[in-house]
């Protein structure tokens, strides 16, 4: 497989697509067939939990493979250098909008947050615009979107993405007009960054395909285990927790549920792969969409390790302001969705 | 003597890349000087915005990824630009 992809990346990708579609279409039948074969009683709790598990795990993994592959190709068109160039000289709000959108497509890993922050600030990109990027990049990632699409449907995935973008734009804009530059560690402004010369325009399409393959190898090998565990827990909730169990705690009626969900979510660190299947099961048991959305955003978008990393370049006060503004945005989104749905 | 620098603070990819480079150098008995750079100001001098960065004889070769062994070896032996 590896060799075929190395020699004929485009051909291999095109040839695999029908296989993918076929597998995706017959999954439900395979899951039902396996459950029937097992001789377990239909409708029993354990049977339903098992059915859920053996259907959802391969489904989500298939979706993940396809989307990560496509996103890997898209990302090969965007580098942090190019993004930085596009953001240069942009005025406040327009810069925030563009930075948030670019945050979604530019390759980003929270371990690179510092060099990226330094590179942006050093080249004169306003602090608020830099923040818009740093908020959108981890919050709206392909793993989260795949899981939302696979387990909740495209409406929720789209909702998550658009509200996440709005939070990134507005939070960055507010940080921008608050003029918080003095709360950045002084050494940041003394950094003299060199100029990187790398021929990135001459990439051929075959290389972009292999960038997609690399992305699949890297991301899927890292997150599959969380997906399996997350869906297993979700399947347990699905089969065993009574209907409407969550309504009292995370339902619409409980006004405090949104801020509490965010308070619990911010220090919690889990990747999207582990948390979303659990949250999906909770939604089914009577939790309300706004609360669930707020919880997910605070877990995925605001993570403790990333804020600790950012402490190297930001004074504590700015970190609190940053977390405070984003958390407030998430709470507002949670309330709006609880009111609308 | 050829010098290879791995740019990156604590990230896991950075550690993997450093290991690979050291392993390859040992396996092929390459007389090169390998250095891990974790000081941020130093890293920024190379103008990179993703870690790990790989620098061979002062030139940035790769950013944000772990190149394949064959590619690494070619750079380290000086047979590829």
JSON list of N, CA and C in Angstrom, two decimals, chain B residues 36-78:
[
{"chain": "B", "resi": 36, "resn": "UNK", "atom": "N", "xyz": [20.84, 20.10, 19.75]},
{"chain": "B", "resi": 36, "resn": "UNK", "atom": "CA", "xyz": [19.43, 20.40, 19.96]},
{"chain": "B", "resi": 36, "resn": "UNK", "atom": "C", "xyz": [19.32, 21.82, 20.47]},
{"chain": "B", "resi": 37, "resn": "UNK", "atom": "N", "xyz": [18.56, 22.65, 19.76]},
{"chain": "B", "resi": 37, "resn": "UNK", "atom": "CA", "xyz": [18.41, 24.05, 20.17]},
{"chain": "B", "resi": 37, "resn": "UNK", "atom": "C", "xyz": [17.02, 24.23, 20.76]},
{"chain": "B", "resi": 38, "resn": "UNK", "atom": "N", "xyz": [16.94, 24.57, 22.06]},
{"chain": "B", "resi": 38, "resn": "UNK", "atom": "CA", "xyz": [15.60, 24.76, 22.62]},
{"chain": "B", "resi": 38, "resn": "UNK", "atom": "C", "xyz": [15.36, 26.20, 23.07]},
{"chain": "B", "resi": 39, "resn": "UNK", "atom": "N", "xyz": [16.37, 27.05, 22.97]},
{"chain": "B", "resi": 39, "resn": "UNK", "atom": "CA", "xyz": [16.17, 28.45, 23.33]},
{"chain": "B", "resi": 39, "resn": "UNK", "atom": "C", "xyz": [15.34, 29.15, 22.25]},
{"chain": "B", "resi": 40, "resn": "UNK", "atom": "N", "xyz": [14.20, 29.74, 22.68]},
{"chain": "B", "resi": 40, "resn": "UNK", "atom": "CA", "xyz": [13.25, 30.30, 21.70]},
{"chain": "B", "resi": 40, "resn": "UNK", "atom": "C", "xyz": [13.85, 31.42, 20.86]},
{"chain": "B", "resi": 41, "resn": "UNK", "atom": "N", "xyz": [14.61, 32.30, 21.51]},
{"chain": "B", "resi": 41, "resn": "UNK", "atom": "CA", "xyz": [15.18, 33.42, 20.74]},
{"chain": "B", "resi": 41, "resn": "UNK", "atom": "C", "xyz": [16.13, 32.89, 19.67]},
{"chain": "B", "resi": 42, "resn": "UNK", "atom": "N", "xyz": [16.86, 31.85, 20.06]},
{"chain": "B", "resi": 42, "resn": "UNK", "atom": "CA", "xyz": [17.78, 31.22, 19.12]},
{"chain": "B", "resi": 42, "resn": "UNK", "atom": "C", "xyz": [17.00, 30.58, 17.95]},
{"chain": "B", "resi": 43, "resn": "UNK", "atom": "N", "xyz": [15.92, 29.88, 18.31]},
{"chain": "B", "resi": 43, "resn": "UNK", "atom": "CA", "xyz": [15.09, 29.22, 17.29]},
{"chain": "B", "resi": 43, "resn": "UNK", "atom": "C", "xyz": [14.54, 30.25, 16.30]},
{"chain": "B", "resi": 44, "resn": "UNK", "atom": "N", "xyz": [14.07, 31.38, 16.85]},
{"chain": "B", "resi": 44, "resn": "UNK", "atom": "CA", "xyz": [13.43, 32.38, 16.00]},
{"chain": "B", "resi": 44, "resn": "UNK", "atom": "C", "xyz": [14.40, 32.99, 14.99]},
{"chain": "B", "resi": 45, "resn": "UNK", "atom": "N", "xyz": [15.70, 32.92, 15.29]},
{"chain": "B", "resi": 45, "resn": "UNK", "atom": "CA", "xyz": [16.67, 33.48, 14.36]},
{"chain": "B", "resi": 45, "resn": "UNK", "atom": "C", "xyz": [16.62, 32.78, 13.00]},
{"chain": "B", "resi": 46, "resn": "UNK", "atom": "N", "xyz": [16.12, 31.56, 13.00]},
{"chain": "B", "resi": 46, "resn": "UNK", "atom": "CA", "xyz": [16.01, 30.83, 11.73]},
{"chain": "B", "resi": 46, "resn": "UNK", "atom": "C", "xyz": [14.69, 31.13, 11.02]},
{"chain": "B", "resi": 47, "resn": "UNK", "atom": "N", "xyz": [13.86, 31.94, 11.65]},
{"chain": "B", "resi": 47, "resn": "UNK", "atom": "CA", "xyz": [12.63, 32.39, 11.00]},
{"chain": "B", "resi": 47, "resn": "UNK", "atom": "C", "xyz": [11.56, 31.32, 10.88]},
{"chain": "B", "resi": 48, "resn": "UNK", "atom": "N", "xyz": [11.63, 30.27, 11.66]},
{"chain": "B", "resi": 48, "resn": "UNK", "atom": "CA", "xyz": [10.61, 29.23, 11.53]},
{"chain": "B", "resi": 48, "resn": "UNK", "atom": "C", "xyz": [9.44, 29.52, 12.46]},
{"chain": "B", "resi": 49, "resn": "UNK", "atom": "N", "xyz": [8.24, 29.03, 12.10]},
{"chain": "B", "resi": 49, "resn": "UNK", "atom": "CA", "xyz": [7.08, 29.23, 12.96]},
{"chain": "B", "resi": 49, "resn": "UNK", "atom": "C", "xyz": [6.43, 27.92, 13.36]},
{"chain": "B", "resi": 50, "resn": "UNK", "atom": "N", "xyz": [7.07, 26.81, 12.95]},
{"chain": "B", "resi": 50, "resn": "UNK", "atom": "CA", "xyz": [6.58, 25.52, 13.40]},
{"chain": "B", "resi": 50, "resn": "UNK", "atom": "C", "xyz": [7.79, 24.72, 13.85]},
{"chain": "B", "resi": 51, "resn": "UNK", "atom": "N", "xyz": [7.60, 23.93, 14.89]},
{"chain": "B", "resi": 51, "resn": "UNK", "atom": "CA", "xyz": [8.69, 23.09, 15.33]},
{"chain": "B", "resi": 51, "resn": "UNK", "atom": "C", "xyz": [8.32, 21.63, 15.07]},
{"chain": "B", "resi": 52, "resn": "UNK", "atom": "N", "xyz": [9.23, 20.71, 14.92]},
{"chain": "B", "resi": 52, "resn": "UNK", "atom": "CA", "xyz": [10.68, 20.92, 14.93]},
{"chain": "B", "resi": 52, "resn": "UNK", "atom": "C", "xyz": [11.20, 21.49, 13.61]},
{"chain": "B", "resi": 53, "resn": "UNK", "atom": "N", "xyz": [12.31, 22.20, 13.71]},
{"chain": "B", "resi": 53, "resn": "UNK", "atom": "CA", "xyz": [13.00, 22.64, 12.51]},
{"chain": "B", "resi": 53, "resn": "UNK", "atom": "C", "xyz": [14.30, 21.85, 12.40]},
{"chain": "B", "resi": 54, "resn": "UNK", "atom": "N", "xyz": [14.70, 21.58, 11.18]},
{"chain": "B", "resi": 54, "resn": "UNK", "atom": "CA", "xyz": [15.96, 20.88, 10.97]},
{"chain": "B", "resi": 54, "resn": "UNK", "atom": "C", "xyz": [16.89, 21.77, 10.17]},
{"chain": "B", "resi": 55, "resn": "UNK", "atom": "N", "xyz": [18.06, 22.03, 10.73]},
{"chain": "B", "resi": 55, "resn": "UNK", "atom": "CA", "xyz": [19.01, 22.92, 10.08]},
{"chain": "B", "resi": 55, "resn": "UNK", "atom": "C", "xyz": [20.30, 22.15, 9.78]},
{"chain": "B", "resi": 56, "resn": "UNK", "atom": "N", "xyz": [20.68, 22.14, 8.51]},
{"chain": "B", "resi": 56, "resn": "UNK", "atom": "CA", "xyz": [21.93, 21.47, 8.14]},
{"chain": "B", "resi": 56, "resn": "UNK", "atom": "C", "xyz": [22.89, 22.53, 7.62]},
{"chain": "B", "resi": 57, "resn": "UNK", "atom": "N", "xyz": [24.04, 22.64, 8.24]},
{"chain": "B", "resi": 57, "resn": "UNK", "atom": "CA", "xyz": [25.04, 23.65, 7.87]},
{"chain": "B", "resi": 57, "resn": "UNK", "atom": "C", "xyz": [24.43, 25.03, 7.76]},
{"chain": "B", "resi": 58, "resn": "UNK", "atom": "N", "xyz": [23.59, 25.37, 8.73]},
{"chain": "B", "resi": 58, "resn": "UNK", "atom": "CA", "xyz": [23.03, 26.71, 8.77]},
{"chain": "B", "resi": 58, "resn": "UNK", "atom": "C", "xyz": [21.83, 26.94, 7.87]},
{"chain": "B", "resi": 59, "resn": "UNK", "atom": "N", "xyz": [21.41, 25.93, 7.10]},
{"chain": "B", "resi": 59, "resn": "UNK", "atom": "CA", "xyz": [20.28, 26.11, 6.20]},
{"chain": "B", "resi": 59, "resn": "UNK", "atom": "C", "xyz": [19.09, 25.29, 6.70]},
{"chain": "B", "resi": 60, "resn": "UNK", "atom": "N", "xyz": [17.91, 25.95, 6.78]},
{"chain": "B", "resi": 60, "resn": "UNK", "atom": "CA", "xyz": [16.71, 25.25, 7.23]},
{"chain": "B", "resi": 60, "resn": "UNK", "atom": "C", "xyz": [16.25, 24.27, 6.16]},
{"chain": "B", "resi": 61, "resn": "UNK", "atom": "N", "xyz": [16.13, 23.00, 6.53]},
{"chain": "B", "resi": 61, "resn": "UNK", "atom": "CA", "xyz": [15.75, 21.96, 5.56]},
{"chain": "B", "resi": 61, "resn": "UNK", "atom": "C", "xyz": [14.30, 21.55, 5.70]},
{"chain": "B", "resi": 62, "resn": "UNK", "atom": "N", "xyz": [13.83, 21.47, 6.93]},
{"chain": "B", "resi": 62, "resn": "UNK", "atom": "CA", "xyz": [12.43, 21.08, 7.09]},
{"chain": "B", "resi": 62, "resn": "UNK", "atom": "C", "xyz": [11.85, 21.79, 8.30]},
{"chain": "B", "resi": 63, "resn": "UNK", "atom": "N", "xyz": [10.53, 21.98, 8.27]},
{"chain": "B", "resi": 63, "resn": "UNK", "atom": "CA", "xyz": [9.83, 22.71, 9.33]},
{"chain": "B", "resi": 63, "resn": "UNK", "atom": "C", "xyz": [8.55, 21.98, 9.69]},
{"chain": "B", "resi": 64, "resn": "UNK", "atom": "N", "xyz": [8.35, 21.75, 10.97]},
{"chain": "B", "resi": 64, "resn": "UNK", "atom": "CA", "xyz": [7.08, 21.21, 11.44]},
{"chain": "B", "resi": 64, "resn": "UNK", "atom": "C", "xyz": [6.80, 19.76, 11.11]},
{"chain": "B", "resi": 65, "resn": "UNK", "atom": "N", "xyz": [7.79, 19.05, 10.61]},
{"chain": "B", "resi": 65, "resn": "UNK", "atom": "CA", "xyz": [7.53, 17.66, 10.27]},
{"chain": "B", "resi": 65, "resn": "UNK", "atom": "C", "xyz": [8.77, 16.82, 10.54]},
{"chain": "B", "resi": 66, "resn": "UNK", "atom": "N", "xyz": [8.57, 15.52, 10.51]},
{"chain": "B", "resi": 66, "resn": "UNK", "atom": "CA", "xyz": [9.70, 14.61, 10.65]},
{"chain": "B", "resi": 66, "resn": "UNK", "atom": "C", "xyz": [9.95, 14.00, 9.28]},
{"chain": "B", "resi": 67, "resn": "UNK", "atom": "N", "xyz": [11.00, 14.44, 8.59]},
{"chain": "B", "resi": 67, "resn": "UNK", "atom": "CA", "xyz": [11.26, 13.91, 7.25]},
{"chain": "B", "resi": 67, "resn": "UNK", "atom": "C", "xyz": [11.57, 12.42, 7.30]},
{"chain": "B", "resi": 68, "resn": "UNK", "atom": "N", "xyz": [11.40, 11.77, 6.17]},
{"chain": "B", "resi": 68, "resn": "UNK", "atom": "CA", "xyz": [11.66, 10.33, 6.11]},
{"chain": "B", "resi": 68, "resn": "UNK", "atom": "C", "xyz": [13.15, 10.07, 6.28]},
{"chain": "B", "resi": 69, "resn": "UNK", "atom": "N", "xyz": [13.48, 8.87, 6.75]},
{"chain": "B", "resi": 69, "resn": "UNK", "atom": "CA", "xyz": [14.87, 8.52, 7.04]},
{"chain": "B", "resi": 69, "resn": "UNK", "atom": "C", "xyz": [15.79, 8.73, 5.84]},
{"chain": "B", "resi": 70, "resn": "UNK", "atom": "N", "xyz": [15.31, 8.30, 4.64]},
{"chain": "B", "resi": 70, "resn": "UNK", "atom": "CA", "xyz": [16.17, 8.42, 3.45]},
{"chain": "B", "resi": 70, "resn": "UNK", "atom": "C", "xyz": [16.53, 9.88, 3.19]},
{"chain": "B", "resi": 71, "resn": "UNK", "atom": "N", "xyz": [15.50, 10.75, 3.37]},
{"chain": "B", "resi": 71, "resn": "UNK", "atom": "CA", "xyz": [15.73, 12.17, 3.13]},
{"chain": "B", "resi": 71, "resn": "UNK", "atom": "C", "xyz": [16.70, 12.74, 4.16]},
{"chain": "B", "resi": 72, "resn": "UNK", "atom": "N", "xyz": [16.50, 12.36, 5.41]},
{"chain": "B", "resi": 72, "resn": "UNK", "atom": "CA", "xyz": [17.39, 12.82, 6.48]},
{"chain": "B", "resi": 72, "resn": "UNK", "atom": "C", "xyz": [18.83, 12.43, 6.19]},
{"chain": "B", "resi": 73, "resn": "UNK", "atom": "N", "xyz": [18.97, 11.16, 5.79]},
{"chain": "B", "resi": 73, "resn": "UNK", "atom": "CA", "xyz": [20.29, 10.62, 5.54]},
{"chain": "B", "resi": 73, "resn": "UNK", "atom": "C", "xyz": [20.97, 11.36, 4.39]},
{"chain": "B", "resi": 74, "resn": "UNK", "atom": "N", "xyz": [20.18, 11.63, 3.34]},
{"chain": "B", "resi": 74, "resn": "UNK", "atom": "CA", "xyz": [20.74, 12.32, 2.19]},
{"chain": "B", "resi": 74, "resn": "UNK", "atom": "C", "xyz": [21.25, 13.71, 2.59]},
{"chain": "B", "resi": 75, "resn": "UNK", "atom": "N", "xyz": [20.48, 14.40, 3.44]},
{"chain": "B", "resi": 75, "resn": "UNK", "atom": "CA", "xyz": [20.94, 15.71, 3.90]},
{"chain": "B", "resi": 75, "resn": "UNK", "atom": "C", "xyz": [22.20, 15.59, 4.75]},
{"chain": "B", "resi": 76, "resn": "UNK", "atom": "N", "xyz": [22.17, 14.60, 5.62]},
{"chain": "B", "resi": 76, "resn": "UNK", "atom": "CA", "xyz": [23.29, 14.45, 6.55]},
{"chain": "B", "resi": 76, "resn": "UNK", "atom": "C", "xyz": [24.56, 13.99, 5.86]},
{"chain": "B", "resi": 77, "resn": "UNK", "atom": "N", "xyz": [24.40, 13.26, 4.76]},
{"chain": "B", "resi": 77, "resn": "UNK", "atom": "CA", "xyz": [25.59, 12.84, 4.02]},
{"chain": "B", "resi": 77, "resn": "UNK", "atom": "C", "xyz": [26.02, 13.90, 3.02]},
{"chain": "B", "resi": 78, "resn": "UNK", "atom": "N", "xyz": [25.15, 14.87, 2.83]},
{"chain": "B", "resi": 78, "resn": "UNK", "atom": "CA", "xyz": [25.48, 15.94, 1.91]},
{"chain": "B", "resi": 78, "resn": "UNK", "atom": "C", "xyz": [25.24, 15.56, 0.46]}
]
